[in-house]
Coordinates of C-alpha atoms and ligand atoms in Angstrom, one line a residue:
X1 CA 11.7 25.7 28.3
X2 CA 8.4 23.9 27.8
X3 CA 7.5 21.1 30.2
X4 CA 5.9 17.8 29.0
X5 CA 3.8 15.8 31.4
X6 CA 3.0 12.1 30.7
X7 CA 2.0 9.4 33.1
X8 CA 2.7 11.4 36.3
X9 CA 6.2 12.3 35.1
X10 CA 7.4 15.7 33.8
X11 CA 10.2 16.2 31.3
X12 CA 11.9 19.3 29.9
X13 CA 11.5 19.7 26.1
X14 CA 14.8 20.7 24.5
X15 CA 15.0 23.1 21.6
X16 CA 13.4 21.6 18.4
X17 CA 12.6 18.3 20.2
X18 CA 9.3 16.6 19.5
X19 CA 7.0 15.0 22.0
X20 CA 8.0 11.6 20.6
X21 CA 11.7 12.4 20.9
X22 CA 11.3 13.4 24.6
X23 CA 9.2 10.4 25.6
X24 CA 11.4 7.9 23.8
X25 CA 14.5 9.4 25.2
X26 CA 13.1 8.8 28.7
X27 CA 12.3 5.2 27.9
X28 CA 8.5 5.7 27.5
X29 CA 6.9 3.3 25.1
X30 CA 5.1 5.2 22.4
X31 CA 4.2 3.5 19.2
X32 CA 5.7 5.1 16.1
X33 CA 7.0 4.2 12.7
X34 CA 7.8 6.8 10.0
X35 CA 8.6 9.7 12.3
X36 CA 7.7 12.1 9.4
X37 CA 4.1 13.0 10.1
X38 CA 2.7 10.5 7.6
X39 CA 1.7 7.1 9.0
X40 CA -0.3 8.3 12.1
X41 CA 1.0 5.4 14.3
X42 CA 2.2 7.9 16.9
X43 CA -1.2 9.5 17.6
X44 CA -1.4 11.0 21.2
X45 CA -4.0 13.1 23.0
X46 CA -3.8 16.5 24.6
X47 CA -4.8 16.4 28.3
X48 CA -3.8 20.0 29.1
X49 CA -2.4 22.8 26.9
X50 CA -2.3 23.3 23.1
X51 CA -0.3 21.7 20.3
X52 CA 1.1 23.6 17.3
X53 CA -1.0 23.4 14.1
X54 CA 1.6 21.3 12.4
X55 CA 1.0 18.5 14.9
X56 CA -2.5 18.0 13.6
X57 CA -1.7 18.3 9.9
X58 CA -3.5 15.7 7.8
X59 CA -5.7 14.4 10.7
X60 CA -9.4 14.1 10.1
X61 CA -11.7 16.6 11.8
X62 CA -13.0 14.1 14.3
X63 CA -9.5 13.4 15.5
X64 CA -8.7 17.1 15.9
X65 CA -11.8 17.6 17.8
X66 CA -10.7 15.0 20.3
X67 CA -7.3 16.7 20.8
X68 CA -5.4 14.0 19.0
X69 CA -2.1 14.9 17.4
X70 CA 1.0 13.4 15.9
X71 CA 3.7 13.0 18.6
X72 CA 6.5 13.0 15.9
X73 CA 5.4 16.4 14.5
X74 CA 4.7 18.1 17.8
X75 CA 7.3 20.6 19.0
X76 CA 5.6 22.0 22.1
X77 CA 6.0 25.8 22.5
X78 CA 4.4 25.8 26.0
X79 CA 3.7 23.4 28.8
X80 CA 1.7 20.4 27.7
X81 CA 0.2 17.3 29.3
X82 CA -0.4 14.3 27.0
X83 CA -1.7 10.7 27.1
X84 CA -2.0 7.8 24.8
X85 CA -5.4 7.7 23.2
X86 CA -7.9 4.9 24.0
X87 CA -7.2 2.5 21.2
X88 CA -10.7 1.1 21.2
X89 CA -12.1 4.5 20.1
X90 CA -9.7 4.7 17.1
X91 CA -9.5 1.1 15.9
X92 CA -11.7 -1.6 14.6
X93 CA -11.0 -5.3 15.1
X94 CA -10.6 -7.4 12.1
X95 CA -10.1 -11.0 11.1
X96 CA -7.7 -12.4 8.5
X97 CA -10.0 -14.0 5.9
X98 CA -7.5 -14.5 3.1
X99 CA -3.8 -14.6 2.7
X100 CA -1.9 -15.7 -0.5
X101 CA 1.4 -14.9 -2.3
X102 CA 1.2 -12.7 -5.3
X103 CA 4.9 -13.0 -6.0
X104 CA 7.9 -14.3 -4.2
X105 CA 8.0 -11.3 -1.9
X106 CA 4.5 -9.8 -2.0
X107 CA 1.6 -11.3 0.0
X108 CA -2.1 -10.4 -0.5
X109 CA -3.9 -10.0 2.8
X110 CA -7.7 -9.8 3.1
X111 CA -9.4 -8.6 6.3
X112 CA -13.0 -8.6 7.3
X113 CA -13.6 -5.8 9.9
X114 CA -16.0 -6.5 12.8
X115 CA -17.8 -3.2 12.2
X116 CA -18.4 -1.2 9.0
X117 CA -15.3 0.6 7.9
X118 CA -15.5 3.6 5.6
X119 CA -12.7 4.6 3.2
X120 CA -11.9 5.7 -0.3
X121 CA -10.1 3.4 -2.7
X122 CA -6.4 4.3 -2.5
X123 CA -6.3 5.5 1.1
X124 CA -4.1 3.8 3.7
X125 CA -4.7 2.5 7.2
X126 CA -2.5 1.5 10.1
X127 CA -2.7 -2.2 10.9
X128 CA -1.9 -3.1 14.5
X129 CA -0.6 -6.5 15.5
X130 CA -0.8 -5.5 19.2
X131 CA -0.6 -2.3 21.3
X132 CA 3.1 -1.8 20.3
X133 CA 3.4 -2.7 16.6
X134 CA 1.5 -0.8 13.9
X135 CA 2.4 -0.2 10.3
X136 CA 0.7 1.6 7.4
X137 CA -0.6 -0.2 4.4
X138 CA -2.5 1.1 1.3
X139 CA -5.9 -0.4 0.6
X140 CA -6.1 -2.2 -2.8
X141 CA -9.8 -3.0 -2.7
X142 CA -13.0 -0.9 -3.3
X143 CA -15.2 0.2 -0.4
X144 CA -18.2 -1.7 -1.5
X145 CA -16.2 -4.9 -2.1
X146 CA -17.9 -7.6 0.0
X147 CA -14.7 -9.6 0.1
X148 CA -13.2 -7.2 2.6
X149 CA -10.2 -4.9 2.9
X150 CA -7.3 -6.0 0.6
X151 CA -3.6 -5.2 1.0
X152 CA -0.4 -6.0 -0.8
X153 CA 2.4 -6.5 1.7
X154 CA 6.1 -6.7 0.6
X155 CA 8.5 -8.7 2.8
X156 CA 11.2 -6.5 4.2
X157 CA 14.3 -8.2 5.5
X158 CA 14.1 -8.5 9.3
X159 CA 10.9 -6.4 9.2
X160 CA 8.7 -6.9 12.2
X161 CA 5.3 -6.6 10.7
X162 CA 5.9 -7.9 7.2
X163 CA 7.7 -11.0 8.5
X164 CA 4.7 -11.7 10.7
X165 CA 2.5 -11.5 7.6
X166 CA 4.8 -13.6 5.4
X167 CA 5.9 -16.2 7.9
X168 CA 3.2 -16.7 10.6
X169 CA -0.1 -15.2 9.6
X170 CA -3.1 -17.5 8.9
X171 CA -6.8 -17.2 8.3
X172 CA -8.6 -16.5 11.6
X173 CA -5.8 -14.4 13.1
X174 CA -6.9 -11.1 14.5
X175 CA -5.5 -7.6 14.3
X176 CA -6.9 -4.1 14.4
X177 CA -7.3 -1.4 11.8
X178 CA -6.9 2.4 12.3
X179 CA -7.7 5.1 9.9
X180 CA -8.2 5.6 7.0
X181 CA -5.9 8.4 6.0
X182 CA -4.2 9.9 3.0
X183 CA -5.5 11.8 0.0
X184 CA -4.5 9.5 -2.8
X185 CA -8.0 8.7 -4.1
X186 CA -10.1 9.4 -7.2
X187 CA -12.2 12.5 -7.1
X188 CA -15.2 12.4 -9.5
X189 CA -16.1 15.6 -11.3
X190 CA -13.5 15.8 -14.1
X191 CA -14.3 12.7 -16.2
X192 CA -12.2 13.9 -19.2
X193 CA -9.0 14.7 -17.3
X194 CA -6.0 12.6 -18.2
X195 CA -4.6 10.7 -15.3
X196 CA -1.1 9.4 -14.7
X197 CA -0.7 6.7 -12.1
X198 CA 2.9 5.7 -11.2
X199 CA 4.0 3.1 -8.6
X200 CA 6.9 0.8 -7.9
X201 CA 6.6 -2.5 -6.0
X202 CA 3.6 -2.5 -3.7
X203 CA 2.9 1.1 -4.7
X204 CA 0.6 -0.7 -7.2
X205 CA -1.9 -1.5 -4.3
X206 CA -3.5 2.0 -4.0
X207 CA -3.2 2.6 -7.8
X208 CA -5.3 -0.5 -8.4
X209 CA -8.0 0.8 -6.1
X210 CA -7.9 4.2 -7.8
X211 CA -8.1 2.8 -11.3
X212 CA -11.1 0.6 -10.5
X213 CA -12.8 3.5 -8.8
X214 CA -12.2 5.8 -11.8
X215 CA -13.5 3.1 -14.2
X216 CA -16.6 2.5 -12.3
X217 CA -17.3 6.2 -12.2
X218 CA -17.1 6.1 -16.0
X219 CA -13.9 8.1 -16.3
X220 CA -13.3 9.0 -20.0
X221 CA -9.9 10.6 -19.9
X222 CA -6.7 8.5 -20.4
X223 CA -5.6 6.4 -17.4
X224 CA -1.9 5.8 -18.0
X225 CA -0.7 3.3 -15.4
X226 CA 3.1 2.8 -15.0
X227 CA 4.2 -0.1 -12.7
X228 CA 7.9 -0.4 -12.2
X229 CA 9.9 -3.3 -10.7
X230 CA 13.5 -4.5 -10.5
X231 CA 12.7 -7.8 -12.3
X232 CA 9.7 -9.1 -14.3
X233 CA 8.7 -11.2 -11.3
X234 CA 8.1 -8.0 -9.3
X235 CA 5.3 -7.1 -11.8
X236 CA 2.8 -9.0 -9.7
X237 CA -0.3 -7.3 -11.3
X238 CA 0.8 -8.0 -14.9
X239 CA -1.9 -10.5 -15.9
X240 CA -4.7 -8.7 -14.1
X241 CA -3.8 -5.3 -15.5
X242 CA -3.2 -6.6 -19.0
X243 CA -6.7 -8.1 -19.0
X244 CA -8.2 -5.0 -17.5
X245 CA -6.6 -2.8 -20.1
X246 CA -7.9 -5.1 -22.8
X247 CA -11.4 -4.4 -21.6
X248 CA -11.1 -0.6 -21.2
X249 CA -9.8 1.5 -24.1
X250 CA -8.8 4.4 -21.9
X251 CA -6.7 2.3 -19.6
X252 CA -3.1 2.0 -20.8
X253 CA -0.8 -0.2 -18.7
X254 CA 2.9 0.3 -18.9
X255 CA 5.0 -2.3 -17.1
X256 CA 8.7 -1.6 -16.9
X257 CA 11.8 -3.2 -15.2
X258 CA 15.3 -2.2 -14.6
X259 CA 16.6 -5.7 -15.3
X260 CA 15.3 -7.4 -18.4
X261 CA 15.1 -11.1 -18.9
X262 CA 15.2 -13.1 -22.1
X263 CA 11.8 -14.8 -21.6
X264 CA 9.9 -11.7 -20.5
X265 CA 6.6 -10.7 -22.0
X266 CA 7.0 -8.5 -25.0
X267 CA 4.8 -5.7 -23.4
X268 CA 7.3 -5.1 -20.6
X269 CA 9.9 -2.3 -21.2
X270 CA 13.3 -2.1 -19.8
X271 CA 13.5 1.5 -18.6
X272 CA 13.4 3.6 -15.4
X273 CA 10.1 4.8 -14.3
X274 CA 11.3 8.4 -14.6
X275 CA 12.5 7.8 -18.2
X276 CA 9.2 6.2 -19.1
X277 CA 7.2 9.1 -17.7
X278 CA 9.3 11.6 -19.7
X279 CA 8.8 9.6 -22.9
X280 CA 5.0 9.0 -22.4
X281 CA 3.9 12.3 -21.0
X282 CA 6.5 15.0 -21.8
X283 CA 4.1 17.8 -21.1
X284 CA 1.9 16.9 -18.1
X285 CA 0.1 20.3 -17.9
X286 CA -3.6 19.6 -17.1
X287 CA -2.9 16.0 -16.0
X288 CA -3.7 14.6 -12.6
X289 CA -1.0 12.4 -11.1
X290 CA -0.9 9.7 -8.4
X291 CA 2.5 8.7 -7.1
X292 CA 2.9 5.8 -4.7
X293 CA 5.7 3.7 -3.2
X294 CA 9.4 4.3 -2.7
X295 CA 9.8 7.7 -1.0
X296 CA 12.9 8.8 -3.0
X297 CA 11.2 8.0 -6.3
X298 CA 7.9 9.7 -5.2
X299 CA 9.9 12.9 -4.4
X300 CA 11.9 12.8 -7.6
X301 CA 8.7 12.3 -9.8
X302 CA 6.8 15.0 -8.0
X303 CA 9.6 17.4 -8.9
X304 CA 10.0 16.1 -12.4
X305 CA 6.2 16.4 -13.1
X306 CA 6.0 19.9 -11.6
X307 CA 9.0 21.2 -13.5
X308 CA 7.4 19.7 -16.7
X309 CA 4.2 21.7 -16.2
X310 CA 2.0 19.6 -13.9
X311 CA 0.1 21.7 -11.3
X312 CA 1.3 20.8 -7.8
X313 CA -2.4 20.7 -6.7
X314 CA -2.9 17.9 -9.3
X315 CA -0.2 15.7 -7.8
X316 CA -1.3 13.3 -5.1
X317 CA 1.3 11.2 -3.4
X318 CA 1.7 8.5 -0.8
X319 CA 5.4 7.9 0.0
X320 CA 5.8 4.5 1.7
X321 CA 8.2 5.9 4.4
X322 CA 9.8 3.1 6.4
X323 CA 10.1 3.0 10.1
X324 CA 13.0 4.7 11.8
X325 CA 15.6 2.1 12.9
X326 CA 15.8 1.6 16.6
X327 CA 19.4 2.9 16.8
X328 CA 18.2 6.3 15.4
X329 CA 15.4 6.7 18.0
X330 CA 15.9 9.0 20.9
Ligands
FAD1 C1 1.5 5.8 3.8 C2 2.2 4.4 3.8 C3 1.6 3.4 3.0 C4 2.3 2.2 2.9 N1 1.7 1.2 2.2 C5 2.4 0.0 2.0 C6 1.8 -1.1 1.2 O1 0.7 -0.9 0.6 N2 2.5 -2.2 1.1 C7 3.8 -2.4 1.7 O2 4.4 -3.5 1.6 N3 4.3 -1.4 2.5 C8 3.6 -0.2 2.7 N4 4.2 0.7 3.5 C9 5.4 0.4 4.3 C10 5.0 -0.3 5.6 O3 4.3 0.6 6.4 C11 6.2 -0.8 6.4 O4 7.1 0.3 6.6 C12 6.9 -2.0 5.8 O5 5.9 -3.0 5.6 C13 8.0 -2.5 6.7 O6 7.5 -2.8 8.0 P1 8.2 -3.9 8.9 O7 7.6 -3.8 10.3 O8 8.1 -5.2 8.2 O9 9.7 -3.5 8.9 P2 10.4 -2.7 10.1 O10 10.6 -3.6 11.3 O11 9.7 -1.4 10.3 O12 11.8 -2.4 9.4 C14 12.9 -3.2 9.5 C15 14.1 -2.4 9.1 O13 14.1 -2.2 7.7 C16 14.1 -0.8 7.3 N5 13.1 -0.7 6.2 C17 11.8 -0.9 6.2 N6 11.3 -0.7 5.0 C18 12.3 -0.3 4.2 C19 12.4 0.0 2.9 N7 11.3 0.1 2.1 N8 13.6 0.4 2.4 C20 14.7 0.4 3.2 N9 14.7 0.1 4.5 C21 13.5 -0.3 5.0 C22 13.6 -0.1 8.6 O14 14.1 1.2 8.7 C23 14.2 -1.0 9.7 O15 15.5 -0.7 9.9 C24 3.5 2.0 3.6 C25 4.1 3.0 4.4 C26 3.4 4.2 4.5 C27 4.0 5.3 5.3
FES2 S1 3.2 10.0 11.8 FE1 4.4 9.9 13.6 S2 5.5 8.1 13.4 FE2 4.5 8.3 11.5

């Protein structure tokens, strides 16, 4: 059985257990959120030994070179000594420069980083309130936007980070930013390819960045953007996107809701996102697709598009996987 060393203590690693499982089980405080190898909030560093390849999947080369790995995806096969990485090396401090509601449960947050921060529109970062609490959020702005990094944050009932943003945050507050990560971004080079962008709720945030990036690169293919919500009030980008689509012939915006209302705008359809995708693009072969937001819907759409003929390599997705509840940790 492999041994795991952390802070002068050695633990036995049970069959199939991850580094995160073992440390949490023994009461060690290791930041984490999705526990699915996506959000990167559980980054740790190898002190001695080697981690399996899976534990470094999706990490940038500079992280790999430093021996960083994801504790939630690391099932050690041999003895391993690990530490928490130096946060100062991974994160950049930032100040809240803007915060305003976009709808009753979505807040727009704007941050100005203390040092230049490189990213691609549509990627995500981990925002850290303090050493313990970090959550991932997709970037809605463009890299050369002087106004700073923009996020759309939905309020989750009893959610630690989102409640802080919605109830207490004010301009001048400080937090830190780690990343960026994720491969949901526009890749120039195929200006005539048709692109399908699908998101529900704040899944719109990365899609906005991608659409703006595609447009400024002069993309000529169709940009079919589907935004789904429970109610019309959840379509918080409706006015902006309607105006943007008016200015760009190849941008087609499709708002849809599950629950229609008498007074809602005539352009809004009552339909499921899956149903709308099937009706609009029954044969997605040759299309590129970006799927963002609810993890179940992202998985369902990935399968639906693949079975309808879309190449798996052309499907980029960011599933907004929530944190694991405390009673399921350990
Ligand atoms: C790659 C990535 C990108 C993301 N981008 C965004 C974004 O742009 N905007 C955004 O608003 N969020 C985004 N998220 C989700 C975000 O990281 C947090 O999970 C979310 O804000 C809740 O954090 P919290 O601390 O408020 O709630 P927590 O304290 O983490 O959660 C409180 C409780 O609610 C449960 N919970 C949390 N979220 C949900 C949910 N959606 N459905 C059901 N149960 C839930 C948790 O399991 C927990 O039991 C993204 C997630 C990932 C992995
Ligand atoms: S990547 Fe490990 S907790 Fe999210």
